[in-house]
Short mmCIF file of C-alpha atoms and ligand atoms in Angstrom, two decimals:
data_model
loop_
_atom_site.label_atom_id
_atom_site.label_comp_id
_atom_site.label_asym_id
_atom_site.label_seq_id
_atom_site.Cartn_x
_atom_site.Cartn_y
_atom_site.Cartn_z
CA UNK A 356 -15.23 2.18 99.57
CA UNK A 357 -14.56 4.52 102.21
CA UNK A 358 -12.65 7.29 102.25
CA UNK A 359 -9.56 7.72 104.21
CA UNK A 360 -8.14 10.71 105.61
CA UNK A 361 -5.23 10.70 107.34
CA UNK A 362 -2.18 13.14 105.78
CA UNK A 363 -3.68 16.63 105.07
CA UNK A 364 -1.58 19.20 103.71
CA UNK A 365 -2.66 22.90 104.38
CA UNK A 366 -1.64 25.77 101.75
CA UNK A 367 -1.35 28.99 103.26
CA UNK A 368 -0.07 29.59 106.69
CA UNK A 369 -1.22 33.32 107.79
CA UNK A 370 -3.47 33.62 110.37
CA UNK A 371 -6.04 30.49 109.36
CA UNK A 372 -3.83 28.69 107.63
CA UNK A 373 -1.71 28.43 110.39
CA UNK A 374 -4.18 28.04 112.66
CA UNK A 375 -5.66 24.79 110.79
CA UNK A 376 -2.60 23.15 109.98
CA UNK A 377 -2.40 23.39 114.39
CA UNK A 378 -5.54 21.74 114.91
CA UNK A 379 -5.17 19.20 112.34
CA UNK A 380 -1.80 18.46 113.58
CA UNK A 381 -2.75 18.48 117.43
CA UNK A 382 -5.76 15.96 116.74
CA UNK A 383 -3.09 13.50 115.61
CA UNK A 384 -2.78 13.80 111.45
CA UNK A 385 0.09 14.13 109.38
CA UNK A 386 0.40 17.49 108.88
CA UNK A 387 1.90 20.01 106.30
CA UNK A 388 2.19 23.64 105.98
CA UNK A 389 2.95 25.19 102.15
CA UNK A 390 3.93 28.58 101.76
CA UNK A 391 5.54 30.50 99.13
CA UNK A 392 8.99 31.49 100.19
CA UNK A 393 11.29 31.08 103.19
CA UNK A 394 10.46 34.79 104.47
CA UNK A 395 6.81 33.21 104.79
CA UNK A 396 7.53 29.94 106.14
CA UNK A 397 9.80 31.89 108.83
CA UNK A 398 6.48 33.79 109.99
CA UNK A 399 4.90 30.29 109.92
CA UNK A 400 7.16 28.53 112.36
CA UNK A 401 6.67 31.65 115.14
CA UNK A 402 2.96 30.92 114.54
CA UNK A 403 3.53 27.50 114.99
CA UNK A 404 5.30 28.40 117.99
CA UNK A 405 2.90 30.87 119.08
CA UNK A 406 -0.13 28.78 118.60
CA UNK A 407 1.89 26.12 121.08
CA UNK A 408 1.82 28.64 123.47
CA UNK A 409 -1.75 28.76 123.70
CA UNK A 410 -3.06 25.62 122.80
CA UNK A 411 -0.46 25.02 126.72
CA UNK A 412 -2.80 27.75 128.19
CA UNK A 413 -6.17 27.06 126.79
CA UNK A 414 -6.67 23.55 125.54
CA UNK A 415 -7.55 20.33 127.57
CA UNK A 416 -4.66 17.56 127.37
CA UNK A 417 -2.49 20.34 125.42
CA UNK A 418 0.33 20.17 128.50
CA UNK A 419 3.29 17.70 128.79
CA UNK A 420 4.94 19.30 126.37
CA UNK A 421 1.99 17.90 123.59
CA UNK A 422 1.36 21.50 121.96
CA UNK A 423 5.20 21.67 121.64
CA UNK A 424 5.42 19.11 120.14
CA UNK A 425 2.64 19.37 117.72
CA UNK A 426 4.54 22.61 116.60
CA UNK A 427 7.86 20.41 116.29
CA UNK A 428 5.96 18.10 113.94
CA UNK A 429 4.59 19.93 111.39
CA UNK A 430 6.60 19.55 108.21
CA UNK A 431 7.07 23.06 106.60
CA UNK A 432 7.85 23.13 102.58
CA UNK A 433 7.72 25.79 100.00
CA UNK A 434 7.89 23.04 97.46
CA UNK A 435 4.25 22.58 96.21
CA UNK A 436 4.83 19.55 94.51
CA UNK A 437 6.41 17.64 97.44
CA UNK A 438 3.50 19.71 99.57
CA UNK A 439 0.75 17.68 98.25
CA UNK A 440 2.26 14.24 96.49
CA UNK A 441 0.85 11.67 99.17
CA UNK A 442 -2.22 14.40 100.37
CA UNK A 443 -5.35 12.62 101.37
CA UNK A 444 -6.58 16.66 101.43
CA UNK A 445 -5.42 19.87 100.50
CA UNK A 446 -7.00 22.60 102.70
CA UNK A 447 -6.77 26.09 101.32
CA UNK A 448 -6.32 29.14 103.30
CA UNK A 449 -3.97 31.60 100.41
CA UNK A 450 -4.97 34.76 100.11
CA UNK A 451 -8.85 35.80 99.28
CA UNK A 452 -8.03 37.06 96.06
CA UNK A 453 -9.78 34.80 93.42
CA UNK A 454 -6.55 34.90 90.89
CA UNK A 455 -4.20 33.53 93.47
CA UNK A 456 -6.97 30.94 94.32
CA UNK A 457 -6.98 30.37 90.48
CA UNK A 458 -3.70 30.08 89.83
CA UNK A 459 -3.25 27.60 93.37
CA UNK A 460 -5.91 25.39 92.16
CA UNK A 461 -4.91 25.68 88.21
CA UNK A 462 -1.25 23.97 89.34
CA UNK A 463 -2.54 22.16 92.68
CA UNK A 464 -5.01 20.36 90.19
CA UNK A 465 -1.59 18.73 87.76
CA UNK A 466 0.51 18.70 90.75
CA UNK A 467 -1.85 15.99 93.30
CA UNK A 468 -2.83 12.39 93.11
CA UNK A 469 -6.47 11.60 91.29
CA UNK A 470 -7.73 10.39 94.92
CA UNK A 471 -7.03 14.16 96.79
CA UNK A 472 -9.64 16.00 98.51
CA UNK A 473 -9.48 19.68 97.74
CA UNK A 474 -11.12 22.13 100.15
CA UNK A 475 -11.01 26.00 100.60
CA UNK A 476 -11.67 28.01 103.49
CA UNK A 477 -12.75 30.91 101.26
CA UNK A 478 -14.64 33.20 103.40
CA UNK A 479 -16.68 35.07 100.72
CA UNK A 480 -16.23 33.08 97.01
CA UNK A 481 -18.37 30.73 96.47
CA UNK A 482 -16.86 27.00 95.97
CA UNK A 483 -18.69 27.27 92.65
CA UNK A 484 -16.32 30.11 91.44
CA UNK A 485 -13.18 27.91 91.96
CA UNK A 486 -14.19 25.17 90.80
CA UNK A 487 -13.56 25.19 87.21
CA UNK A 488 -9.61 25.27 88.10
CA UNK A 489 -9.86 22.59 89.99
CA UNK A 490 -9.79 19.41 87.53
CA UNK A 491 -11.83 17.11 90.07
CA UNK A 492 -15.61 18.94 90.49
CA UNK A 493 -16.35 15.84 92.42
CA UNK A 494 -13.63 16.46 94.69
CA UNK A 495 -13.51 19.44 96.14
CA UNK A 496 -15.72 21.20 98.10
CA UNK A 497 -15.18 24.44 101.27
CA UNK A 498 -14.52 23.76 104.48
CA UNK A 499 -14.68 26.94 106.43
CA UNK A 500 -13.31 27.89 110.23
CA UNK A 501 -13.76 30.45 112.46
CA UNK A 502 -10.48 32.49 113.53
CA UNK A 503 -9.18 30.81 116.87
CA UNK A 504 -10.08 27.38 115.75
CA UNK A 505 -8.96 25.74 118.99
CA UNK A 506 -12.53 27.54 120.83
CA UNK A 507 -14.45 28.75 118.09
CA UNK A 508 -14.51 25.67 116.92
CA UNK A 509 -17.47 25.51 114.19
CA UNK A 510 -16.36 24.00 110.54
CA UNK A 511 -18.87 24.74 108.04
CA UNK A 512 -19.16 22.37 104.80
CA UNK A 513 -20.60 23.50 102.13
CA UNK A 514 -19.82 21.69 98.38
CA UNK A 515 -21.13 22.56 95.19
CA UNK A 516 -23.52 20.42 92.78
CA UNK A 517 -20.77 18.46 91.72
CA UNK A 518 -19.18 17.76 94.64
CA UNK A 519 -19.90 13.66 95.42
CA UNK A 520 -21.71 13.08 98.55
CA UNK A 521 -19.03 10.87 99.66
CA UNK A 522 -16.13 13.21 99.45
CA UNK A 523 -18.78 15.81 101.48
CA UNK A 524 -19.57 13.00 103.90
CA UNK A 525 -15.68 12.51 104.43
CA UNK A 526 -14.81 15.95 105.17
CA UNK A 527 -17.78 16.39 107.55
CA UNK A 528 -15.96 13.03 109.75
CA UNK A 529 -12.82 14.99 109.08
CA UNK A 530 -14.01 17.98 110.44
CA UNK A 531 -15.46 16.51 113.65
CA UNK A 532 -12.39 14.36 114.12
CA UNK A 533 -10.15 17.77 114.52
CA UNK A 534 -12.30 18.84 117.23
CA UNK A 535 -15.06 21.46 115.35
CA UNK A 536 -18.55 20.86 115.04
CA UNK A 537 -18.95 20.36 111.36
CA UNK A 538 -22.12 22.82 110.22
CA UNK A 539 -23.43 21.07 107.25
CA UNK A 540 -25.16 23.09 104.34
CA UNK A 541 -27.22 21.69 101.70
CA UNK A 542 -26.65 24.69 99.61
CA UNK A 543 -24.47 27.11 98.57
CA UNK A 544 -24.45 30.41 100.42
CA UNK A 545 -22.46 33.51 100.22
CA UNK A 546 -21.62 33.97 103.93
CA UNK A 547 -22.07 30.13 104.79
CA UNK A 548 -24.60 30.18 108.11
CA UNK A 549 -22.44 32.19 110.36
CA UNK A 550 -21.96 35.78 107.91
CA UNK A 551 -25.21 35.11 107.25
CA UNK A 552 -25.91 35.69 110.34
CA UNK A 553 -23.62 37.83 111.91
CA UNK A 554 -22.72 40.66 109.11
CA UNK A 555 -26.04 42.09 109.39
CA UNK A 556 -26.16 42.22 113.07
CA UNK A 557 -22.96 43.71 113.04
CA UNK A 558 -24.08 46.23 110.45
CA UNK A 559 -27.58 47.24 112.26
CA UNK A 560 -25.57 47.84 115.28
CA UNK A 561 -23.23 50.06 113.66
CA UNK A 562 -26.07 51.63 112.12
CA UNK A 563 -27.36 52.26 115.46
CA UNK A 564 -24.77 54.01 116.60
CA UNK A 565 -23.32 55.59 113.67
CA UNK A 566 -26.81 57.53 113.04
CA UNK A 567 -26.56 58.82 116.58
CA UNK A 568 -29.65 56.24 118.13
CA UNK A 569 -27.66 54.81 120.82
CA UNK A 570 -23.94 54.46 122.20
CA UNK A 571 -22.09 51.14 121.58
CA UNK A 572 -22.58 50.66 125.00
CA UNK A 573 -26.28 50.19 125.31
CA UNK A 574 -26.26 48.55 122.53
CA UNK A 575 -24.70 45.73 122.97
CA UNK A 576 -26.55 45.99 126.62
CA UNK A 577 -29.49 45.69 125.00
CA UNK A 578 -28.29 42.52 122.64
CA UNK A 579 -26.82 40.83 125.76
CA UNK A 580 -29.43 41.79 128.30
CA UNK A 581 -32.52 41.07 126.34
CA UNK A 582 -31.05 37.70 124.28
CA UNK A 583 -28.91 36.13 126.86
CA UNK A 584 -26.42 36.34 124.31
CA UNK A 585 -23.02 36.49 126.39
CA UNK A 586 -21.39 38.98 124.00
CA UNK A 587 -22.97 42.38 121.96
CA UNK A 588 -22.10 43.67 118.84
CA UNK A 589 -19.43 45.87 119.32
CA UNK A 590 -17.45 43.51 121.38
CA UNK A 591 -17.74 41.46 118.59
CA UNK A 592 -16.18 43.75 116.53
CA UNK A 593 -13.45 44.50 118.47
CA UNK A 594 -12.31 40.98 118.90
CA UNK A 595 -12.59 40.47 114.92
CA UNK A 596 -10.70 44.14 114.45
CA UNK A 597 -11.97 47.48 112.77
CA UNK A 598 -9.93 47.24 109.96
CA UNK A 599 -11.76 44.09 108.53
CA UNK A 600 -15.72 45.41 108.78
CA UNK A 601 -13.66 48.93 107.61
CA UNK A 602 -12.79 47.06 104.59
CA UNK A 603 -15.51 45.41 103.56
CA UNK A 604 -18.15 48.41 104.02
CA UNK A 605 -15.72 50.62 101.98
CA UNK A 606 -16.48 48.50 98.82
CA UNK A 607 -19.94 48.47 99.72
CA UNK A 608 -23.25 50.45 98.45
CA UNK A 609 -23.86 54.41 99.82
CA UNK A 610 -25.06 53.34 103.99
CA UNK A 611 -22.12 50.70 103.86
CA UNK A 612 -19.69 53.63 102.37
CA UNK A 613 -20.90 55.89 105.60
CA UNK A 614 -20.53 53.60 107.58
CA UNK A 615 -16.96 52.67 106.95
CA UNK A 616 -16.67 57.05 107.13
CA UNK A 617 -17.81 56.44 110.63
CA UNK A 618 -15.61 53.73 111.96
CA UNK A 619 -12.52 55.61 110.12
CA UNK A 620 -13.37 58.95 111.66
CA UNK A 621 -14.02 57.82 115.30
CA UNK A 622 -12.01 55.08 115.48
CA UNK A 623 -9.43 53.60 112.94
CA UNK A 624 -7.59 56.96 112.35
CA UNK A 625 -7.53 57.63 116.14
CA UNK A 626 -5.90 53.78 116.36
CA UNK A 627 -8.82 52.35 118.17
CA UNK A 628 -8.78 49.48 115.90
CA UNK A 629 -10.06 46.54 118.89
CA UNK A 630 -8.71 43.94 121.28
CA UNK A 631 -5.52 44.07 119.32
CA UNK A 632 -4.65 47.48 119.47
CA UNK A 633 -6.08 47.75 123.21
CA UNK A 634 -8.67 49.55 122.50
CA UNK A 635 -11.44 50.05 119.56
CA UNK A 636 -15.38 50.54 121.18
CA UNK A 637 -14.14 49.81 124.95
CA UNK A 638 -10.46 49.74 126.34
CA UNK A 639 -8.26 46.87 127.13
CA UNK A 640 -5.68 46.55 129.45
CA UNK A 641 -2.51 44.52 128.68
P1 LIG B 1508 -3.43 35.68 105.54
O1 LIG B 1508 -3.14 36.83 104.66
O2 LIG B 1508 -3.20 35.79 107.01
O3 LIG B 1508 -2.58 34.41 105.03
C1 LIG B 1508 -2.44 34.06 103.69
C2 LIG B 1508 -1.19 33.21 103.54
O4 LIG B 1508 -1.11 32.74 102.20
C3 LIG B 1508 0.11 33.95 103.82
O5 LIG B 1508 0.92 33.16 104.67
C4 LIG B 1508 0.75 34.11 102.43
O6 LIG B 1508 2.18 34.09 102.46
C5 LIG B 1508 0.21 32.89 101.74
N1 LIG B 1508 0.20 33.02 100.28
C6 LIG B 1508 0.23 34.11 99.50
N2 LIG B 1508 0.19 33.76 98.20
C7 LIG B 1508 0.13 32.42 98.18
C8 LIG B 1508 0.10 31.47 97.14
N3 LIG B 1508 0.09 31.83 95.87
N4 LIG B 1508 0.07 30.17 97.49
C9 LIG B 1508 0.08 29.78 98.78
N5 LIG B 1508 0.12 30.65 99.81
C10 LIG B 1508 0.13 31.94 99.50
O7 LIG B 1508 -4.93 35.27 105.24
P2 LIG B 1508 -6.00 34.53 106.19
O8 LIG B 1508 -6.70 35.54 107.01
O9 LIG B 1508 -5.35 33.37 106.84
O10 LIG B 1508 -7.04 34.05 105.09
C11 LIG B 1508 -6.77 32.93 104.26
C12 LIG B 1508 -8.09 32.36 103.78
O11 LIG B 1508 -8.86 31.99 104.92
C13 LIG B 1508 -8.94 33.33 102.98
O12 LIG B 1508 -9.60 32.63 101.96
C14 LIG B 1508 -9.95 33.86 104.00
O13 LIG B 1508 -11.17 34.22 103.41
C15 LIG B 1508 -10.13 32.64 104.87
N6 LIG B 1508 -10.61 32.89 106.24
C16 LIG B 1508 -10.03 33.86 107.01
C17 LIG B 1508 -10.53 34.08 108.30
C18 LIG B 1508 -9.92 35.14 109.20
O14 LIG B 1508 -10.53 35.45 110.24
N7 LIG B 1508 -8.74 35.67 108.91
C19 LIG B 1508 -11.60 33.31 108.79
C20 LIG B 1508 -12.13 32.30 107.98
C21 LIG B 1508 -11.64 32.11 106.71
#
């Protein structure tokens, strides 16, 4: 028998959460948003709104009043049990903190019907580490998106041994049925295809730079120039922020801990933090 999904319930509506719930909603499923209090599901609804906005500006066939609307139709709830009681599939986008995800999945598990698809958008744990909290190995699986969904649209699917090919098979339709190209992997990867990819880039650049070889500037000259790529390295960076690459190298070995010295010293302390701020390795105007 086929599987079929048609109300997903999203848990988690900061910046991907919210963000998914959108598209889902937009590409004509029954959508809803969990969050843990009021406070939170007050932030959702001006993301919703926000997202509407947009979606008016930058998405085919999202005028007449249809991104509106999509906003307007998303039913908000920081009930979990009435969150997920008719799901088809739970997409989950809390916090990447493995004891919230344990503690989501440990009560999501009791709390949805035997059929429901459970997927996380974990960036970096493996759908093998959350699985044991689960209850249904053959059920769950990640389902990962890039931030700004609506044109970086890629959904990468990536289950663990248990996960039943059908259930994988379902959520790759899903995915291409919300508008992303579904990126299939056989395998589980830390960094899916994209990280995989793109971390170390963004790291060799830095290192580039940060050890006094060449400016941002020709780098990413270089990258574009020589590739065809439309975009370097350090723009990059500044459109994902400082703060997150800051982060991540912090907690990394001794080159990853200078490196994060670097982007603090020249950049994050002097509020260049990217796009966001207006300004990080080049300067944005308003
Ligand atoms: P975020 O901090 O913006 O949002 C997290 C949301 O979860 C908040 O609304 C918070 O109120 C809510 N929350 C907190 N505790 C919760 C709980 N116990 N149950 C349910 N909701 C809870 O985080 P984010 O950037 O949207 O990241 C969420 C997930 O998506 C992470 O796993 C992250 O790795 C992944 N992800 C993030 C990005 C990105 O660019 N931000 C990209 C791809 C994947």
């Amino acid at each position: 028998m086929s599987i079929d999904i048609r109300k997903v319930t999203v848990l988690g509506t900061g910046v991907l959460g919210s963000q998914i719930a959108f598209q889902t909603a937009f590409s004509g499923f029954e959508v809803t948003a969990y969050d843990i209090n009021d406070d939170a599901l007050k932030a959702a609804s001006e993301r919703f709104t926000k997202l509407a906005a947009v979606y008016t500006g930058e998405v085919d066939g999202a005028g007449d009043g249809k991104a509106d609307k999509t906003a307007a139709g998303i039913t908000l709830t920081s009930d979990l049990a009435q969150a997920v009681r008719d799901a088809d599939l739970v997409i989950e986008a809390v916090p990447e903190v493995l004891a919230i995800k344990q503690d989501t999945y440990e009560k999501l598990g009791k709390l949805a019907p035997e059929r429901t698809i459970f997927a996380t958008n974990s960036s970096t744990l493996l759908p093998s580490a959350m699985v044991d909290f689960t209850g249904r190995p053959d059920r769950f699986l990640a389902l990962h998106f890039a931030n700004q969904v609506w044109k970086f649209n890629t959904a990468e699917v990536m289950g663990t041994p248990a996960t039943d090919p059908k259930v994988y098979r379902a959520v790759v339709d899903f995915a291409a049925a919300i508008g992303m190209v579904p990126i299939e992997l056989h395998r589980e990867k830390a960094g899916y295809v994209l990280n995989s990819l793109l971390v170390p880039l963004l790291n060799a650049a830095m290192d580039l730079s940060a050890n006094g070889y060449a400016e941002p500037e020709a780098v990413d000259k270089t990258w574009r120039i020589a590739t065809g790529a439309p975009m370097g390295p350090f723009q990059i960076l500044d459109i994902i922020g400082l703060t997150t690459p800051y982060n991540i190298l912090v907690n990394g070995d001794e080159n990853g801990k200078k490196l994060a010295k670097w982007l603090q010293d020249n950049y994050i302390d002097k509020g260049k933090l990217g796009i966001a701020s207006g300004e990080g390795f080049y300067k944005y105007s308003a």
